[in-house]
Amino acid sequence: MNQMTTEFARPVVRRSSNLLLWAILAFFVIAVIWAAVTNLDRTVRATGRVIPSSELQVVSNPEGGIVQRILAKVGDTIARGAPLLTLDRTQMNGELGSGRATIGALELKIARLRAEIAGQEPRYPAVSDPALTAQLVVERALHTARLADLANAVAVAAARLDGAEREAVGSAALVRARDAVRDEKLHEVGVIGPLVERGIEPRLSLVQAQAAADSARAEAEAARASLARARAQVAEARSAKAVARQQWRAQAAAELVAAQADLSAKGQSLPTLENRAARTVVRAPVNGTVNRVLVTTPGGSVQPGQPLVEIVPADDRLLIDARVLPSDIGTVAIGQTAKVSLTAY
């Protein structure tokens, strides 16, 4: 009985040993296959820095100035157009205000000159700036003074015309009187001549009558010449009156051309001043993250074009610029996917 039991157990032990052998062999095959197809994560330490794939956006100001407020901090996420810092705009405001005041004053002057040329009462644009209100008073005073100058010039010309007309009237009356005397003397010559031929009057009477007639004729011609001069003076005085008005308007027209040219020049420079004033608020050119703020002191001065803020664009990719230890080079390959963790120090 014992012998049979021993013989039966031997095949069972042999089969168990075979199964264990096959299990061990299968384990090693599976381990080799798993090692061939499975990637294991490995930690590699390196020192480096995070950099953007493209250039940083360096913000500057073309005019420079005094820093008034610093609004951005390192790490801030900002949108395009967001204010980063402000510069003192006292000087810019002064230049801009002066430019606007000059334009307003020129507009008032142009309104006055146009009215003077047209012979109308000026219609000035509405003003609210105290400086322009004062300029409006000046323009109204200038208009009143200009009208007084015109009235004086016209009055002088009118007085001259009146004197010339009176002289012309007197000359015309003198011509008529001298013509009458001449005609009378010629009539006397006509009467005395036949009497002398008949011996009734002496020849001396005829000579005297002819001399008187010649004198009367000369005086009549002189009166006519005086009348011609008087009439010329009348025409000249009338022309002088018209010229006084024309010169007054011509002066206004010349001033108008100059004022319009100045207004055009100032109008073209005003947008430049407004842009310069607007640029005293330094704004972000792109969406992104503030990398560095290069000015830290309000009240400090910055030069034109000086870098003020660095921004990493939001749509930019970040790169890791790191130096791997020689002992870890074998575990790093080109194109390998890596998970990066940043330490605090």
Coordinates of N, CA and C in Angstrom, one line a residue, residues 160-291:
R160 N -12.5 166.4 -48.4 CA -11.7 166.8 -49.6 C -12.6 166.9 -50.8
L161 N -13.5 165.9 -50.9 CA -14.4 165.9 -52.1 C -15.4 167.1 -52.0
D162 N -15.8 167.4 -50.8 CA -16.7 168.6 -50.6 C -16.0 169.9 -51.0
G163 N -14.8 170.0 -50.6 CA -14.0 171.2 -50.9 C -13.8 171.3 -52.4
A164 N -13.5 170.2 -53.0 CA -13.3 170.2 -54.5 C -14.5 170.5 -55.2
E165 N -15.7 170.0 -54.8 CA -16.9 170.3 -55.4 C -17.3 171.8 -55.3
R166 N -17.0 172.3 -54.1 CA -17.3 173.8 -54.0 C -16.4 174.6 -54.9
E167 N -15.2 174.2 -55.0 CA -14.3 174.9 -55.8 C -14.7 174.8 -57.3
A168 N -15.2 173.6 -57.6 CA -15.7 173.4 -59.0 C -16.9 174.3 -59.3
V169 N -17.8 174.4 -58.3 CA -19.0 175.2 -58.5 C -18.5 176.7 -58.7
G170 N -17.6 177.1 -57.8 CA -17.1 178.5 -58.0 C -16.4 178.7 -59.3
S171 N -15.6 177.7 -59.7 CA -14.9 177.9 -61.0 C -15.9 177.9 -62.2
A172 N -17.0 177.2 -62.1 CA -18.0 177.2 -63.1 C -18.7 178.5 -63.2
A173 N -19.0 179.1 -62.0 CA -19.6 180.4 -62.0 C -18.7 181.5 -62.5
L174 N -17.4 181.3 -62.2 CA -16.4 182.3 -62.7 C -16.3 182.2 -64.2
V175 N -16.4 181.0 -64.8 CA -16.3 180.8 -66.2 C -17.5 181.5 -66.9
R176 N -18.7 181.3 -66.3 CA -19.8 181.9 -66.9 C -19.7 183.5 -66.9
A177 N -19.2 184.0 -65.7 CA -19.0 185.5 -65.7 C -17.9 185.9 -66.6
R178 N -16.8 185.2 -66.7 CA -15.8 185.6 -67.7 C -16.2 185.5 -69.1
D179 N -17.0 184.5 -69.4 CA -17.6 184.4 -70.7 C -18.5 185.5 -71.1
A180 N -19.2 186.0 -70.1 CA -20.1 187.1 -70.3 C -19.3 188.4 -70.6
V181 N -18.3 188.6 -69.8 CA -17.4 189.8 -70.0 C -16.8 189.7 -71.4
R182 N -16.3 188.5 -71.7 CA -15.7 188.4 -73.0 C -16.6 188.7 -74.2
D183 N -17.8 188.1 -74.0 CA -18.8 188.4 -75.1 C -19.2 189.8 -75.2
E184 N -19.2 190.5 -74.0 CA -19.5 191.9 -74.0 C -18.4 192.7 -74.7
K185 N -17.2 192.4 -74.4 CA -16.1 193.1 -75.0 C -16.0 192.9 -76.5
L186 N -16.3 191.6 -76.9 CA -16.3 191.3 -78.3 C -17.5 192.1 -79.0
H187 N -18.6 192.2 -78.3 CA -19.7 193.0 -78.9 C -19.3 194.5 -79.0
E188 N -18.5 195.0 -78.1 CA -18.1 196.4 -78.2 C -17.1 196.6 -79.4
V189 N -16.3 195.6 -79.6 CA -15.4 195.7 -80.7 C -16.2 195.7 -82.0
G190 N -17.2 194.8 -82.0 CA -18.1 194.8 -83.2 C -18.8 196.1 -83.5
V191 N -19.2 196.8 -82.4 CA -19.9 198.1 -82.5 C -18.9 199.2 -82.9
I192 N -17.8 199.3 -82.2 CA -16.8 200.4 -82.5 C -16.2 200.3 -83.8
G193 N -15.9 199.1 -84.3 CA -15.2 198.9 -85.6 C -15.8 199.7 -86.7
P194 N -17.1 199.6 -87.0 CA -17.8 200.3 -88.1 C -17.7 201.8 -87.8
L195 N -17.8 202.2 -86.6 CA -17.8 203.7 -86.2 C -16.4 204.2 -86.5
V196 N -15.4 203.5 -86.3 CA -14.1 203.9 -86.6 C -13.9 204.1 -88.1
E197 N -14.4 203.1 -88.8 CA -14.3 203.1 -90.3 C -15.0 204.4 -90.8
R198 N -16.1 204.8 -90.2 CA -16.9 205.9 -90.7 C -16.3 207.2 -90.1
G199 N -15.3 207.1 -89.2 CA -14.7 208.3 -88.6 C -15.4 208.9 -87.4
I200 N -16.4 208.1 -87.0 CA -17.2 208.7 -85.9 C -16.4 208.5 -84.6
E201 N -15.8 207.3 -84.4 CA -15.0 207.0 -83.2 C -13.5 207.0 -83.6
P202 N -12.7 207.5 -82.7 CA -11.2 207.4 -83.0 C -10.7 206.0 -83.0
R203 N -9.7 205.7 -83.7 CA -9.1 204.4 -83.8 C -8.6 203.9 -82.5
L204 N -8.2 204.8 -81.6 CA -7.8 204.4 -80.3 C -8.9 203.7 -79.5
S205 N -10.1 204.1 -79.7 CA -11.2 203.4 -79.0 C -11.3 202.0 -79.5
L206 N -11.1 201.7 -80.8 CA -11.1 200.3 -81.3 C -10.0 199.5 -80.7
V207 N -8.8 200.2 -80.6 CA -7.6 199.4 -80.1 C -7.9 199.1 -78.6
Q208 N -8.5 200.0 -77.9 CA -8.8 199.8 -76.5 C -9.8 198.7 -76.3
A209 N -10.8 198.7 -77.2 CA -11.9 197.7 -77.1 C -11.3 196.3 -77.4
Q210 N -10.5 196.2 -78.5 CA -9.9 194.9 -78.8 C -9.0 194.4 -77.7
A211 N -8.2 195.3 -77.0 CA -7.4 194.9 -75.9 C -8.2 194.4 -74.8
A212 N -9.3 195.1 -74.5 CA -10.2 194.6 -73.4 C -10.8 193.3 -73.8
A213 N -11.2 193.1 -75.1 CA -11.8 191.8 -75.5 C -10.7 190.7 -75.4
D214 N -9.5 191.0 -75.8 CA -8.5 189.9 -75.6 C -8.2 189.6 -74.2
S215 N -8.2 190.6 -73.3 CA -8.0 190.3 -71.9 C -9.2 189.5 -71.3
A216 N -10.4 189.8 -71.7 CA -11.6 189.1 -71.3 C -11.6 187.6 -71.8
R217 N -11.1 187.5 -73.0 CA -11.0 186.1 -73.6 C -9.9 185.3 -72.8
A218 N -8.8 185.9 -72.5 CA -7.8 185.2 -71.7 C -8.3 184.8 -70.3
E219 N -9.0 185.8 -69.7 CA -9.6 185.5 -68.4 C -10.6 184.4 -68.4
A220 N -11.4 184.3 -69.5 CA -12.3 183.2 -69.7 C -11.6 181.9 -69.8
E221 N -10.5 181.9 -70.6 CA -9.8 180.6 -70.8 C -9.2 180.2 -69.4
A222 N -8.7 181.2 -68.7 CA -8.1 180.8 -67.4 C -9.1 180.3 -66.4
A223 N -10.4 180.8 -66.5 CA -11.4 180.3 -65.7 C -11.8 178.9 -66.1
R224 N -11.8 178.6 -67.4 CA -12.1 177.3 -67.8 C -11.0 176.3 -67.4
A225 N -9.7 176.7 -67.4 CA -8.6 175.9 -66.9 C -8.8 175.6 -65.4
S226 N -9.2 176.6 -64.7 CA -9.4 176.5 -63.3 C -10.6 175.5 -63.0
L227 N -11.6 175.6 -63.8 CA -12.8 174.7 -63.7 C -12.3 173.2 -64.0
A228 N -11.5 173.1 -65.0 CA -11.0 171.7 -65.3 C -10.2 171.1 -64.2
R229 N -9.4 172.0 -63.6 CA -8.6 171.5 -62.4 C -9.5 171.1 -61.2
A230 N -10.5 172.0 -61.0 CA -11.5 171.7 -59.9 C -12.2 170.4 -60.2
R231 N -12.7 170.2 -61.4 CA -13.3 168.9 -61.7 C -12.4 167.7 -61.6
A232 N -11.1 167.9 -61.9 CA -10.2 166.8 -61.7 C -10.0 166.5 -60.2
Q233 N -10.0 167.6 -59.4 CA -9.9 167.4 -58.0 C -11.1 166.7 -57.4
V234 N -12.3 167.0 -58.0 CA -13.5 166.3 -57.5 C -13.4 164.8 -57.8
A235 N -13.0 164.5 -59.0 CA -12.8 163.1 -59.4 C -11.8 162.4 -58.5
E236 N -10.7 163.1 -58.2 CA -9.6 162.5 -57.4 C -10.1 162.3 -56.0
A237 N -10.9 163.3 -55.5 CA -11.5 163.1 -54.1 C -12.5 162.0 -54.0
R238 N -13.3 161.8 -55.1 CA -14.2 160.7 -55.1 C -13.5 159.4 -55.1
S239 N -12.4 159.3 -56.0 CA -11.6 158.1 -56.0 C -10.9 157.8 -54.7
A240 N -10.4 158.9 -54.0 CA -9.8 158.7 -52.7 C -10.7 158.1 -51.7
K241 N -12.0 158.5 -51.8 CA -13.0 158.0 -50.9 C -13.2 156.5 -51.1
A242 N -13.3 156.1 -52.4 CA -13.4 154.7 -52.7 C -12.2 153.9 -52.4
V243 N -11.0 154.6 -52.6 CA -9.7 153.9 -52.3 C -9.6 153.6 -50.8
A244 N -10.1 154.6 -50.0 CA -10.0 154.4 -48.6 C -10.7 153.1 -48.1
R245 N -11.9 152.9 -48.7 CA -12.7 151.7 -48.4 C -11.9 150.5 -48.9
Q246 N -11.4 150.6 -50.2 CA -10.7 149.4 -50.8 C -9.5 149.1 -50.0
Q247 N -8.7 150.1 -49.6 CA -7.5 149.8 -48.8 C -7.9 149.1 -47.5
W248 N -9.0 149.6 -46.9 CA -9.4 149.1 -45.6 C -9.7 147.6 -45.7
R249 N -10.5 147.3 -46.8 CA -10.8 145.9 -47.1 C -9.6 145.0 -47.5
A250 N -8.7 145.7 -48.3 CA -7.5 145.0 -48.7 C -6.7 144.6 -47.5
Q251 N -6.6 145.5 -46.6 CA -5.8 145.1 -45.4 C -6.4 143.9 -44.6
A252 N -7.8 144.0 -44.5 CA -8.5 142.9 -43.9 C -8.3 141.6 -44.7
A253 N -8.3 141.7 -46.0 CA -8.1 140.5 -46.8 C -6.7 139.9 -46.6
A254 N -5.7 140.8 -46.6 CA -4.3 140.3 -46.4 C -4.2 139.6 -45.0
E255 N -4.7 140.2 -44.0 CA -4.7 139.6 -42.7 C -5.5 138.3 -42.6
L256 N -6.5 138.2 -43.4 CA -7.3 137.0 -43.4 C -6.5 135.8 -44.0
V257 N -5.8 136.1 -45.1 CA -5.0 135.1 -45.8 C -3.9 134.6 -44.8
A258 N -3.3 135.5 -44.1 CA -2.2 135.1 -43.1 C -2.8 134.3 -42.0
A259 N -4.0 134.8 -41.5 CA -4.6 134.1 -40.4 C -5.1 132.7 -40.8
Q260 N -5.6 132.5 -42.0 CA -6.0 131.2 -42.5 C -4.8 130.3 -42.6
A261 N -3.7 130.8 -43.1 CA -2.4 130.0 -43.2 C -2.0 129.6 -41.9
D262 N -2.0 130.5 -40.9 CA -1.6 130.1 -39.5 C -2.5 129.1 -38.9
L263 N -3.8 129.2 -39.2 CA -4.8 128.2 -38.7 C -4.6 126.9 -39.3
S264 N -4.3 126.8 -40.6 CA -4.0 125.5 -41.2 C -2.8 124.9 -40.6
A265 N -1.7 125.7 -40.4 CA -0.5 125.1 -39.8 C -0.7 124.6 -38.4
K266 N -1.4 125.4 -37.6 CA -1.7 125.0 -36.2 C -2.7 123.8 -36.2
G267 N -3.6 123.8 -37.1 CA -4.5 122.7 -37.2 C -3.8 121.4 -37.5
Q268 N -2.8 121.4 -38.3 CA -2.0 120.2 -38.6 C -1.1 119.8 -37.4
S269 N -0.7 120.8 -36.7 CA 0.2 120.4 -35.5 C -0.6 120.0 -34.3
L270 N -1.9 120.4 -34.2 CA -2.6 120.0 -33.0 C -2.8 118.5 -32.8
P271 N -3.1 117.7 -33.9 CA -3.1 116.2 -33.6 C -1.8 115.7 -33.1
T272 N -0.7 116.2 -33.6 CA 0.6 115.8 -33.0 C 0.7 116.0 -31.5
L273 N 0.3 117.2 -31.1 CA 0.3 117.6 -29.7 C -0.6 116.7 -28.9
E274 N -1.8 116.4 -29.5 CA -2.8 115.5 -28.8 C -2.2 114.1 -28.7
N275 N -1.6 113.6 -29.7 CA -1.0 112.3 -29.6 C 0.2 112.2 -28.6
R276 N 1.0 113.3 -28.6 CA 2.0 113.3 -27.6 C 1.5 113.4 -26.2
A277 N 0.4 114.1 -26.0 CA -0.3 114.1 -24.6 C -0.9 112.8 -24.3
A278 N -1.5 112.1 -25.3 CA -2.0 110.8 -25.0 C -0.9 109.7 -24.7
R279 N 0.2 109.9 -25.3 CA 1.3 109.0 -25.0 C 2.0 109.1 -23.7
T280 N 1.5 110.1 -22.9 CA 2.0 110.2 -21.5 C 1.5 109.0 -20.7
V281 N 0.4 108.4 -21.2 CA -0.1 107.1 -20.6 C 0.5 106.0 -21.4
V282 N 1.5 105.3 -20.9 CA 2.2 104.2 -21.6 C 1.3 103.0 -21.5
R283 N 0.9 102.5 -22.6 CA -0.1 101.3 -22.7 C 0.6 100.1 -23.3
A284 N 0.0 99.0 -22.9 CA 0.5 97.7 -23.4 C 0.2 97.5 -24.9
P285 N 1.2 97.2 -25.7 CA 0.9 97.0 -27.2 C 0.2 95.7 -27.5
V286 N 0.3 94.7 -26.6 CA -0.2 93.3 -26.9 C -0.8 92.8 -25.6
N287 N -1.6 91.7 -25.7 CA -2.0 90.9 -24.6 C -0.8 90.1 -24.1
G288 N -0.7 90.0 -22.8 CA 0.5 89.2 -22.3 C 0.7 89.3 -20.8
T289 N 1.9 89.0 -20.4 CA 2.2 89.0 -19.0 C 3.4 89.9 -18.8
V290 N 3.4 90.7 -17.7 CA 4.5 91.6 -17.5 C 5.7 90.8 -17.0
N291 N 6.8 90.9 -17.7 CA 8.0 90.1 -17.4 C 8.9 90.9 -16.5

